[in-house]
CSV table of C-alpha atoms and ligand atoms in Angstrom, one decimal:
chain,number,residue,atom,x,y,z
A,1,MET,CA,95.5,48.8,70.9
A,2,ILE,CA,95.0,51.2,67.5
A,3,ARG,CA,96.2,49.6,64.2
A,4,PHE,CA,97.4,51.4,61.6
A,5,ASP,CA,99.1,50.7,57.9
A,6,TYR,CA,102.8,51.5,58.3
A,7,GLN,CA,105.3,53.2,55.6
A,8,ARG,CA,108.6,54.0,55.6
A,9,PRO,CA,109.4,56.0,52.2
A,10,ASP,CA,112.3,57.5,50.6
A,11,ASP,CA,111.6,60.2,48.3
A,12,VAL,CA,108.5,63.4,48.6
A,13,ALA,CA,106.8,61.6,45.2
A,14,SER,CA,106.1,58.6,46.9
A,15,ALA,CA,105.4,59.7,50.3
A,16,THR,CA,102.6,61.9,49.0
A,17,ARG,CA,101.6,58.5,47.1
A,18,ALA,CA,101.1,56.7,49.7
A,19,ALA,CA,99.0,59.3,51.3
A,20,HIS,CA,96.5,58.5,48.1
A,21,VAL,CA,94.4,56.1,46.6
A,22,GLY,CA,94.9,57.4,43.3
A,23,ALA,CA,94.1,61.1,43.3
A,24,ALA,CA,91.6,60.9,46.8
A,25,PRO,CA,93.6,61.3,50.0
A,26,LEU,CA,93.3,58.3,52.5
A,27,PRO,CA,91.0,59.9,55.2
A,28,GLU,CA,93.5,58.9,58.8
A,29,VAL,CA,97.0,59.7,56.7
A,30,ARG,CA,99.3,60.5,59.1
A,31,PHE,CA,103.2,62.0,58.6
A,32,LEU,CA,105.6,60.9,61.1
A,33,ALA,CA,108.8,63.1,61.6
A,34,GLY,CA,110.3,63.8,65.0
A,35,GLY,CA,106.8,61.9,66.6
A,36,THR,CA,106.9,64.9,69.8
A,37,ASN,CA,103.1,65.5,69.4
A,38,LEU,CA,101.7,62.9,67.2
A,39,ILE,CA,103.0,59.8,68.8
A,40,ASP,CA,101.7,61.3,72.5
A,41,LEU,CA,98.4,62.1,70.5
A,42,ILE,CA,97.8,58.6,69.5
A,43,LYS,CA,98.8,57.3,73.1
A,44,GLU,CA,96.1,59.4,74.4
A,45,ASN,CA,93.5,58.1,71.6
A,46,VAL,CA,93.4,61.7,70.7
A,47,GLU,CA,94.9,60.8,66.9
A,48,ARG,CA,94.0,57.2,65.1
A,49,PRO,CA,95.5,57.3,62.0
A,50,THR,CA,94.4,54.1,59.5
A,51,THR,CA,97.8,54.9,58.1
A,52,VAL,CA,101.3,56.1,59.8
A,53,ILE,CA,104.2,57.0,57.0
A,54,ASP,CA,107.3,58.2,58.3
A,55,ILE,CA,109.0,60.5,56.8
A,56,ASN,CA,112.4,60.5,58.2
A,57,ARG,CA,113.9,59.4,55.0
A,58,LEU,CA,113.5,61.9,52.9
A,59,PRO,CA,115.8,64.3,51.6
A,60,LEU,CA,114.4,67.4,53.3
A,61,ALA,CA,116.9,67.8,56.2
A,62,GLN,CA,119.0,70.9,54.7
A,63,ILE,CA,119.4,74.3,55.6
A,64,SER,CA,120.3,76.2,52.1
A,65,ALA,CA,121.0,79.1,50.4
A,66,LEU,CA,118.2,80.7,48.3
A,67,PRO,CA,119.5,82.6,45.0
A,68,ASP,CA,117.4,85.5,45.8
A,69,GLY,CA,119.7,85.6,49.7
A,70,GLY,CA,117.4,84.0,51.9
A,71,LEU,CA,117.4,81.2,53.3
A,72,ARG,CA,115.5,77.8,52.5
A,73,LEU,CA,114.9,75.6,55.8
A,74,GLY,CA,114.0,71.5,54.9
A,75,ALA,CA,111.3,70.4,57.1
A,76,LEU,CA,113.5,67.6,58.6
A,77,VAL,CA,116.1,69.5,60.0
A,78,SER,CA,115.7,69.8,64.1
A,79,ASN,CA,114.2,72.8,65.8
A,80,ALA,CA,117.5,72.4,67.4
A,81,ASP,CA,119.9,72.4,64.7
A,82,THR,CA,117.7,74.9,63.0
A,83,ALA,CA,118.5,77.3,66.1
A,84,ASP,CA,121.7,76.7,65.8
A,85,HIS,CA,122.9,77.5,62.7
A,86,ALA,CA,125.1,80.0,61.6
A,87,GLU,CA,122.5,82.4,59.2
A,88,VAL,CA,120.2,81.6,61.0
A,89,LYS,CA,121.9,83.0,64.4
A,90,ALA,CA,123.5,85.8,62.3
A,91,ARG,CA,121.1,87.2,59.9
A,92,TYR,CA,117.1,85.9,62.0
A,93,PRO,CA,118.1,85.4,65.5
A,94,LEU,CA,114.6,86.2,66.2
A,95,LEU,CA,114.0,82.6,64.9
A,96,ALA,CA,116.5,81.0,66.6
A,97,SER,CA,116.1,83.1,69.7
A,98,ALA,CA,111.5,81.8,69.7
A,99,ILE,CA,113.1,78.3,69.0
A,100,LEU,CA,114.8,78.3,71.5
A,101,ALA,CA,112.7,80.1,74.2
A,102,GLY,CA,110.2,76.8,73.6
A,103,ALA,CA,110.0,72.6,75.3
A,104,SER,CA,113.0,71.7,75.9
A,105,PRO,CA,116.8,70.9,74.3
A,106,GLN,CA,115.2,67.0,74.2
A,107,LEU,CA,112.0,68.0,72.5
A,108,ARG,CA,114.6,70.5,70.5
A,109,ASN,CA,116.7,67.7,69.3
A,110,ALA,CA,113.7,65.0,68.0
A,111,ALA,CA,110.8,68.2,67.4
A,112,THR,CA,111.5,69.1,63.2
A,113,ASN,CA,110.4,72.1,61.2
A,114,GLY,CA,108.1,70.6,59.7
A,115,GLY,CA,106.3,69.6,62.6
A,116,ASN,CA,106.9,72.4,65.0
A,117,LEU,CA,104.1,74.0,62.4
A,118,ASN,CA,101.9,71.2,62.2
A,119,GLN,CA,101.4,70.7,66.0
A,120,ARG,CA,98.0,70.4,67.8
A,121,THR,CA,96.5,73.0,69.9
A,122,ARG,CA,97.5,72.5,74.1
A,123,CYS,CA,94.0,72.5,75.0
A,124,TYR,CA,93.0,70.3,77.6
A,125,TYR,CA,90.1,69.2,76.8
A,126,PHE,CA,91.3,68.4,73.4
A,127,TYR,CA,93.5,65.8,74.8
A,128,ASP,CA,90.9,64.9,77.4
A,129,THR,CA,88.8,62.4,75.3
A,130,ALA,CA,85.8,62.0,78.3
A,131,THR,CA,85.3,65.7,77.6
A,132,PRO,CA,83.6,67.7,74.8
A,133,CYS,CA,85.5,69.3,71.9
A,134,ASN,CA,84.7,70.0,68.5
A,135,LYS,CA,88.1,69.9,67.1
A,136,ARG,CA,88.8,66.3,67.8
A,137,GLU,CA,85.5,65.1,67.3
A,138,PRO,CA,83.2,68.2,65.5
A,139,GLY,CA,79.5,68.6,66.7
A,140,ALA,CA,80.7,67.3,70.5
A,141,GLY,CA,80.4,71.1,71.7
A,142,CYS,CA,83.4,72.8,73.3
A,143,GLY,CA,84.6,72.4,76.8
A,144,ALA,CA,86.9,75.2,77.5
A,145,ILE,CA,84.4,78.0,77.0
A,146,GLY,CA,82.6,78.5,80.3
A,147,GLY,CA,85.4,76.0,81.5
A,148,VAL,CA,88.9,76.1,82.2
A,149,ASN,CA,90.4,78.3,80.3
A,150,ARG,CA,93.5,80.5,81.5
A,151,ILE,CA,95.5,79.5,78.2
A,152,HIS,CA,92.6,80.0,75.7
A,153,ALA,CA,92.9,82.7,73.1
A,154,ILE,CA,91.6,86.5,73.6
A,155,LEU,CA,92.2,87.3,69.4
A,156,GLY,CA,89.8,85.7,66.5
A,157,ALA,CA,88.2,82.7,68.4
A,158,SER,CA,84.9,81.7,67.6
A,159,SER,CA,81.5,79.9,69.5
A,160,ASP,CA,83.2,76.6,68.4
A,161,CYS,CA,86.6,76.6,69.3
A,162,ILE,CA,88.5,79.7,71.0
A,163,ALA,CA,91.9,77.1,71.5
A,164,THR,CA,95.2,78.7,70.6
A,165,HIS,CA,98.2,77.5,68.5
A,166,PRO,CA,101.4,76.9,70.9
A,167,SER,CA,104.4,77.6,68.4
A,168,ASP,CA,106.9,79.6,69.4
A,169,MET,CA,108.7,78.7,66.3
A,170,CYS,CA,105.4,79.7,63.9
A,171,VAL,CA,105.3,83.3,65.6
A,172,ALA,CA,108.9,84.2,64.8
A,173,LEU,CA,108.1,82.7,61.0
A,174,ALA,CA,105.0,84.9,61.3
A,175,ALA,CA,106.7,88.0,61.9
A,176,LEU,CA,109.3,87.4,59.2
A,177,ASP,CA,107.0,86.5,56.3
A,178,ALA,CA,108.1,83.2,55.4
A,179,VAL,CA,106.9,81.2,53.0
A,180,VAL,CA,106.1,77.2,53.4
A,181,ASN,CA,106.3,75.1,50.5
A,182,VAL,CA,104.0,72.1,50.1
A,183,SER,CA,103.8,68.8,47.7
A,184,GLY,CA,100.9,66.7,46.9
A,185,PRO,CA,99.4,64.9,43.9
A,186,ASP,CA,99.1,68.1,42.2
A,187,GLY,CA,103.3,69.2,42.5
A,188,GLU,CA,104.3,71.2,44.8
A,189,ARG,CA,102.8,74.7,46.3
A,190,GLN,CA,103.7,78.1,47.9
A,191,ILE,CA,101.8,79.2,50.7
A,192,PRO,CA,102.5,82.3,52.7
A,193,PHE,CA,102.9,82.1,56.3
A,194,ALA,CA,100.0,84.3,57.6
A,195,ASP,CA,97.7,82.2,54.9
A,196,TYR,CA,98.8,78.8,56.5
A,197,HIS,CA,97.0,78.5,59.9
A,198,ARG,CA,93.5,79.4,60.3
A,199,LEU,CA,91.4,80.6,62.5
A,200,PRO,CA,88.2,78.2,63.9
A,201,GLY,CA,85.2,79.5,62.9
A,202,ASN,CA,82.8,76.7,62.5
A,203,GLU,CA,85.4,74.2,61.5
A,204,PRO,CA,88.1,74.8,64.5
A,205,TRP,CA,89.5,70.7,63.8
A,206,ARG,CA,90.9,72.1,60.4
A,207,ASP,CA,94.5,73.4,62.1
A,208,ASN,CA,96.1,75.4,58.9
A,209,HIS,CA,95.4,75.2,54.7
A,210,LEU,CA,97.3,72.2,53.7
A,211,GLN,CA,94.9,70.0,52.3
A,212,GLN,CA,94.2,66.4,53.5
A,213,GLY,CA,98.0,64.1,52.1
A,214,GLU,CA,99.7,67.5,51.5
A,215,LEU,CA,103.2,67.4,52.9
A,216,VAL,CA,105.2,69.9,54.2
A,217,THR,CA,108.7,70.5,52.4
A,218,SER,CA,110.6,73.2,53.4
A,219,ILE,CA,110.6,77.0,55.0
A,220,ASP,CA,111.6,79.9,53.1
A,221,LEU,CA,113.3,82.8,55.1
A,222,PRO,CA,113.3,86.1,53.0
A,223,PRO,CA,116.3,87.4,51.6
A,224,GLY,CA,118.1,90.2,54.0
A,225,ASP,CA,119.4,90.8,57.8
A,226,PHE,CA,117.4,90.8,60.7
A,227,SER,CA,119.6,91.1,63.4
A,228,GLY,CA,119.9,95.1,63.9
A,229,HIS,CA,116.5,95.0,66.1
A,230,TYR,CA,114.4,92.2,67.4
A,231,THR,CA,113.0,90.1,70.1
A,232,TYR,CA,111.4,87.1,71.5
A,233,LEU,CA,109.6,88.5,74.4
A,234,LYS,CA,107.7,84.6,76.2
A,235,LEU,CA,105.3,85.2,79.5
A,236,ARG,CA,104.4,82.1,80.8
A,237,GLU,CA,103.3,80.1,84.3
A,238,ARG,CA,107.2,79.5,84.5
A,239,LEU,CA,110.7,80.1,83.3
A,240,SER,CA,111.4,77.2,80.8
A,241,TYR,CA,109.1,74.2,79.5
A,242,ALA,CA,106.0,75.7,79.3
A,243,PHE,CA,103.7,76.9,76.8
A,244,ALA,CA,103.3,80.6,76.1
A,245,LEU,CA,100.6,82.8,78.0
A,246,VAL,CA,101.2,85.8,76.1
A,247,SER,CA,104.5,86.3,73.0
A,248,VAL,CA,105.8,88.4,71.1
A,249,ALA,CA,108.0,88.4,68.7
A,250,VAL,CA,109.2,91.8,67.2
A,251,ALA,CA,111.8,92.8,64.4
A,252,LEU,CA,112.4,95.8,63.3
A,253,LYS,CA,114.7,98.5,61.3
A,254,ILE,CA,115.9,102.2,62.5
A,255,GLU,CA,117.3,104.6,60.3
A,256,ASP,CA,117.8,108.6,60.8
A,257,GLY,CA,116.1,108.1,64.3
A,258,LYS,CA,112.4,107.0,62.8
A,259,LEU,CA,111.1,102.8,62.6
A,260,LEU,CA,111.3,101.1,59.2
A,261,ASP,CA,109.8,97.4,58.4
A,262,VAL,CA,108.8,97.1,60.9
A,263,ARG,CA,106.9,93.7,62.2
A,264,ILE,CA,105.0,92.7,65.1
A,265,ALA,CA,103.2,89.0,66.1
A,266,LEU,CA,101.9,87.6,69.3
A,267,GLY,CA,101.6,84.3,70.4
A,268,GLY,CA,99.8,82.4,73.2
A,269,VAL,CA,96.2,84.9,71.9
A,270,ALA,CA,94.6,83.0,69.2
A,271,HIS,CA,94.9,80.1,66.5
A,272,LYS,CA,97.3,81.2,64.9
A,273,PRO,CA,100.5,84.0,65.2
A,274,TRP,CA,98.3,87.0,64.9
A,275,ARG,CA,99.8,90.0,63.4
A,276,VAL,CA,97.5,93.2,62.7
A,277,ALA,CA,99.1,95.2,59.7
A,278,ALA,CA,97.5,98.6,61.0
A,279,ALA,CA,99.4,98.3,64.4
A,280,GLU,CA,102.8,98.2,62.5
A,281,ALA,CA,101.6,101.0,59.5
A,282,LEU,CA,100.9,103.2,62.9
A,283,LEU,CA,104.9,102.8,63.7
A,284,ASN,CA,106.2,103.1,60.3
A,285,GLY,CA,108.0,106.3,59.6
A,286,GLN,CA,107.8,107.6,62.8
A,287,ALA,CA,110.3,107.8,66.4
A,288,ALA,CA,109.6,105.8,68.8
A,289,SER,CA,108.3,106.4,71.9
A,290,PRO,CA,106.1,104.8,75.2
A,291,GLU,CA,103.5,106.7,74.0
A,292,LEU,CA,103.7,105.6,70.3
A,293,PHE,CA,104.0,101.4,71.4
A,294,GLN,CA,100.7,101.7,73.8
A,295,GLN,CA,99.0,102.9,70.5
A,296,ALA,CA,100.4,99.9,68.7
A,297,ALA,CA,99.6,97.4,71.9
A,298,ALA,CA,95.9,99.1,71.4
A,299,ARG,CA,95.2,98.6,67.9
A,300,MET,CA,96.8,94.7,68.1
A,301,LEU,CA,94.0,94.4,70.9
A,302,ASP,CA,91.1,95.4,68.7
A,303,GLY,CA,88.9,93.4,69.6
A,304,ALA,CA,90.3,91.4,72.1
A,305,VAL,CA,88.2,89.4,73.9
A,306,GLY,CA,88.5,87.5,77.4
A,307,GLN,CA,86.7,84.3,78.7
A,308,GLY,CA,86.5,84.7,82.1
A,309,ALA,CA,89.7,82.8,83.0
A,310,ASN,CA,91.8,84.5,80.4
A,311,ASP,CA,90.5,87.9,80.6
A,312,PHE,CA,94.5,88.9,82.6
A,313,LYS,CA,95.5,88.2,78.8
A,314,ILE,CA,94.4,91.5,77.3
A,315,GLU,CA,96.3,93.4,80.1
A,316,LEU,CA,99.6,91.2,80.0
A,317,ALA,CA,99.4,91.6,76.1
A,318,ARG,CA,99.5,94.9,75.9
A,319,ARG,CA,102.0,95.3,78.1
A,320,ALA,CA,104.4,92.7,76.9
A,321,ILE,CA,103.7,94.6,73.2
A,322,ALA,CA,105.3,98.0,74.3
A,323,ARG,CA,107.6,95.9,76.0
A,324,ALA,CA,108.7,93.8,73.1
A,325,LEU,CA,108.8,97.2,71.2
A,326,ALA,CA,111.0,99.0,73.6
A,327,GLN,CA,113.5,96.1,74.1
A,328,ALA,CA,114.1,96.1,70.2
A,329,VAL,CA,114.2,99.7,69.9
A,330,ALA,CA,117.1,99.5,72.2
A,331,ALA,CA,118.9,96.2,70.5
A,332,THR,CA,118.6,94.8,74.3
A,333,PRO,CA,116.3,91.7,72.8
A,334,GLN,CA,115.0,89.3,75.3
A,335,SER,CA,117.7,86.6,76.9
A,336,GLN,CA,116.5,83.0,76.1
A,337,SER,CA,119.1,81.3,78.5
A,338,ASP,CA,118.8,84.3,81.5
A,339,LYS,CA,115.2,84.3,81.0
A,340,ARG,CA,114.5,87.1,83.2
A,341,ILE,CA,112.4,90.3,81.8
A,342,ALA,CA,114.9,93.2,81.7
B,401,SF4,FE1,88.1,71.4,71.8
B,401,SF4,FE2,88.6,73.9,70.9
B,401,SF4,FE3,87.0,73.6,72.8
B,401,SF4,FE4,89.4,73.6,72.8
B,401,SF4,S1,88.8,74.7,72.5
B,401,SF4,S2,88.1,72.0,73.7
B,401,SF4,S3,90.5,72.4,71.2
B,401,SF4,S4,87.0,73.2,70.2
């Protein structure tokens, strides 16, 4: 049995205060929201918190309009309610589609937006405490390197960790240039989505740039309408309830036959959603063509390296990027109810 101190504050300031002694964060403090990942990790003895702060009473369960025309998604809004929100469906259908591509209806009802950002990798070795894992136990080694690594990273990995981030929602948030609002003992700050998650480097136990004891309070979507040309294409071992081997989020505009404001983000390939500015620049201002899509895919995958069992992901990603761009340009986004790929 893992014994921990349990607290259930009513406001954000109390929650962040409870995560600290004076200015110092408690070492093994965890915030509990939907619990769809954290509770599993505690049961598996992967997470061993000494303090659990239940944040479900905090006033963070709203979706509200921002003065600049954007939309603020509260950290405690469920993934299901976010995907079903009228403004999200109307202006950010890429986000709704990515959310609906993930998990199951039951999990999406319980899982929260803040928790989705902070979920841990699904690397098999991370969950198996009988095997070495630098993310779970710094300095222990990496069982996946030279091991079973079919689901692992082809981009941005290190010699310490080749894990991927498992979220679908985050791939869409990366493409939309969302901003993460966090609160800590020094007040509030904003983190551009591109800077929120991190690559493993030689500190793979750090998934993101949150400070210990900081709390995600909301996620801001930019003003505008991203409903014209988009798609979320997810390739996986089976058609539902499986994490992405490769996924692609695309949003773009078309004016006078030219592609504009192109955004491409990959999931399932790295420790964070993967964007490459040079690949998007290659497309901006150009007329769509299969040849151009192939060039952009090649640029997206610059530096991709397989680990043996996941070598296939490089070719799979190349084809998925080209397919997703074609879907977005044709305004025929991937259906998440009929998941057959058009
Ligand atoms: Fe652990 Fe990362 Fe290696 Fe998986 S890939 S075993 S999470 S260090």
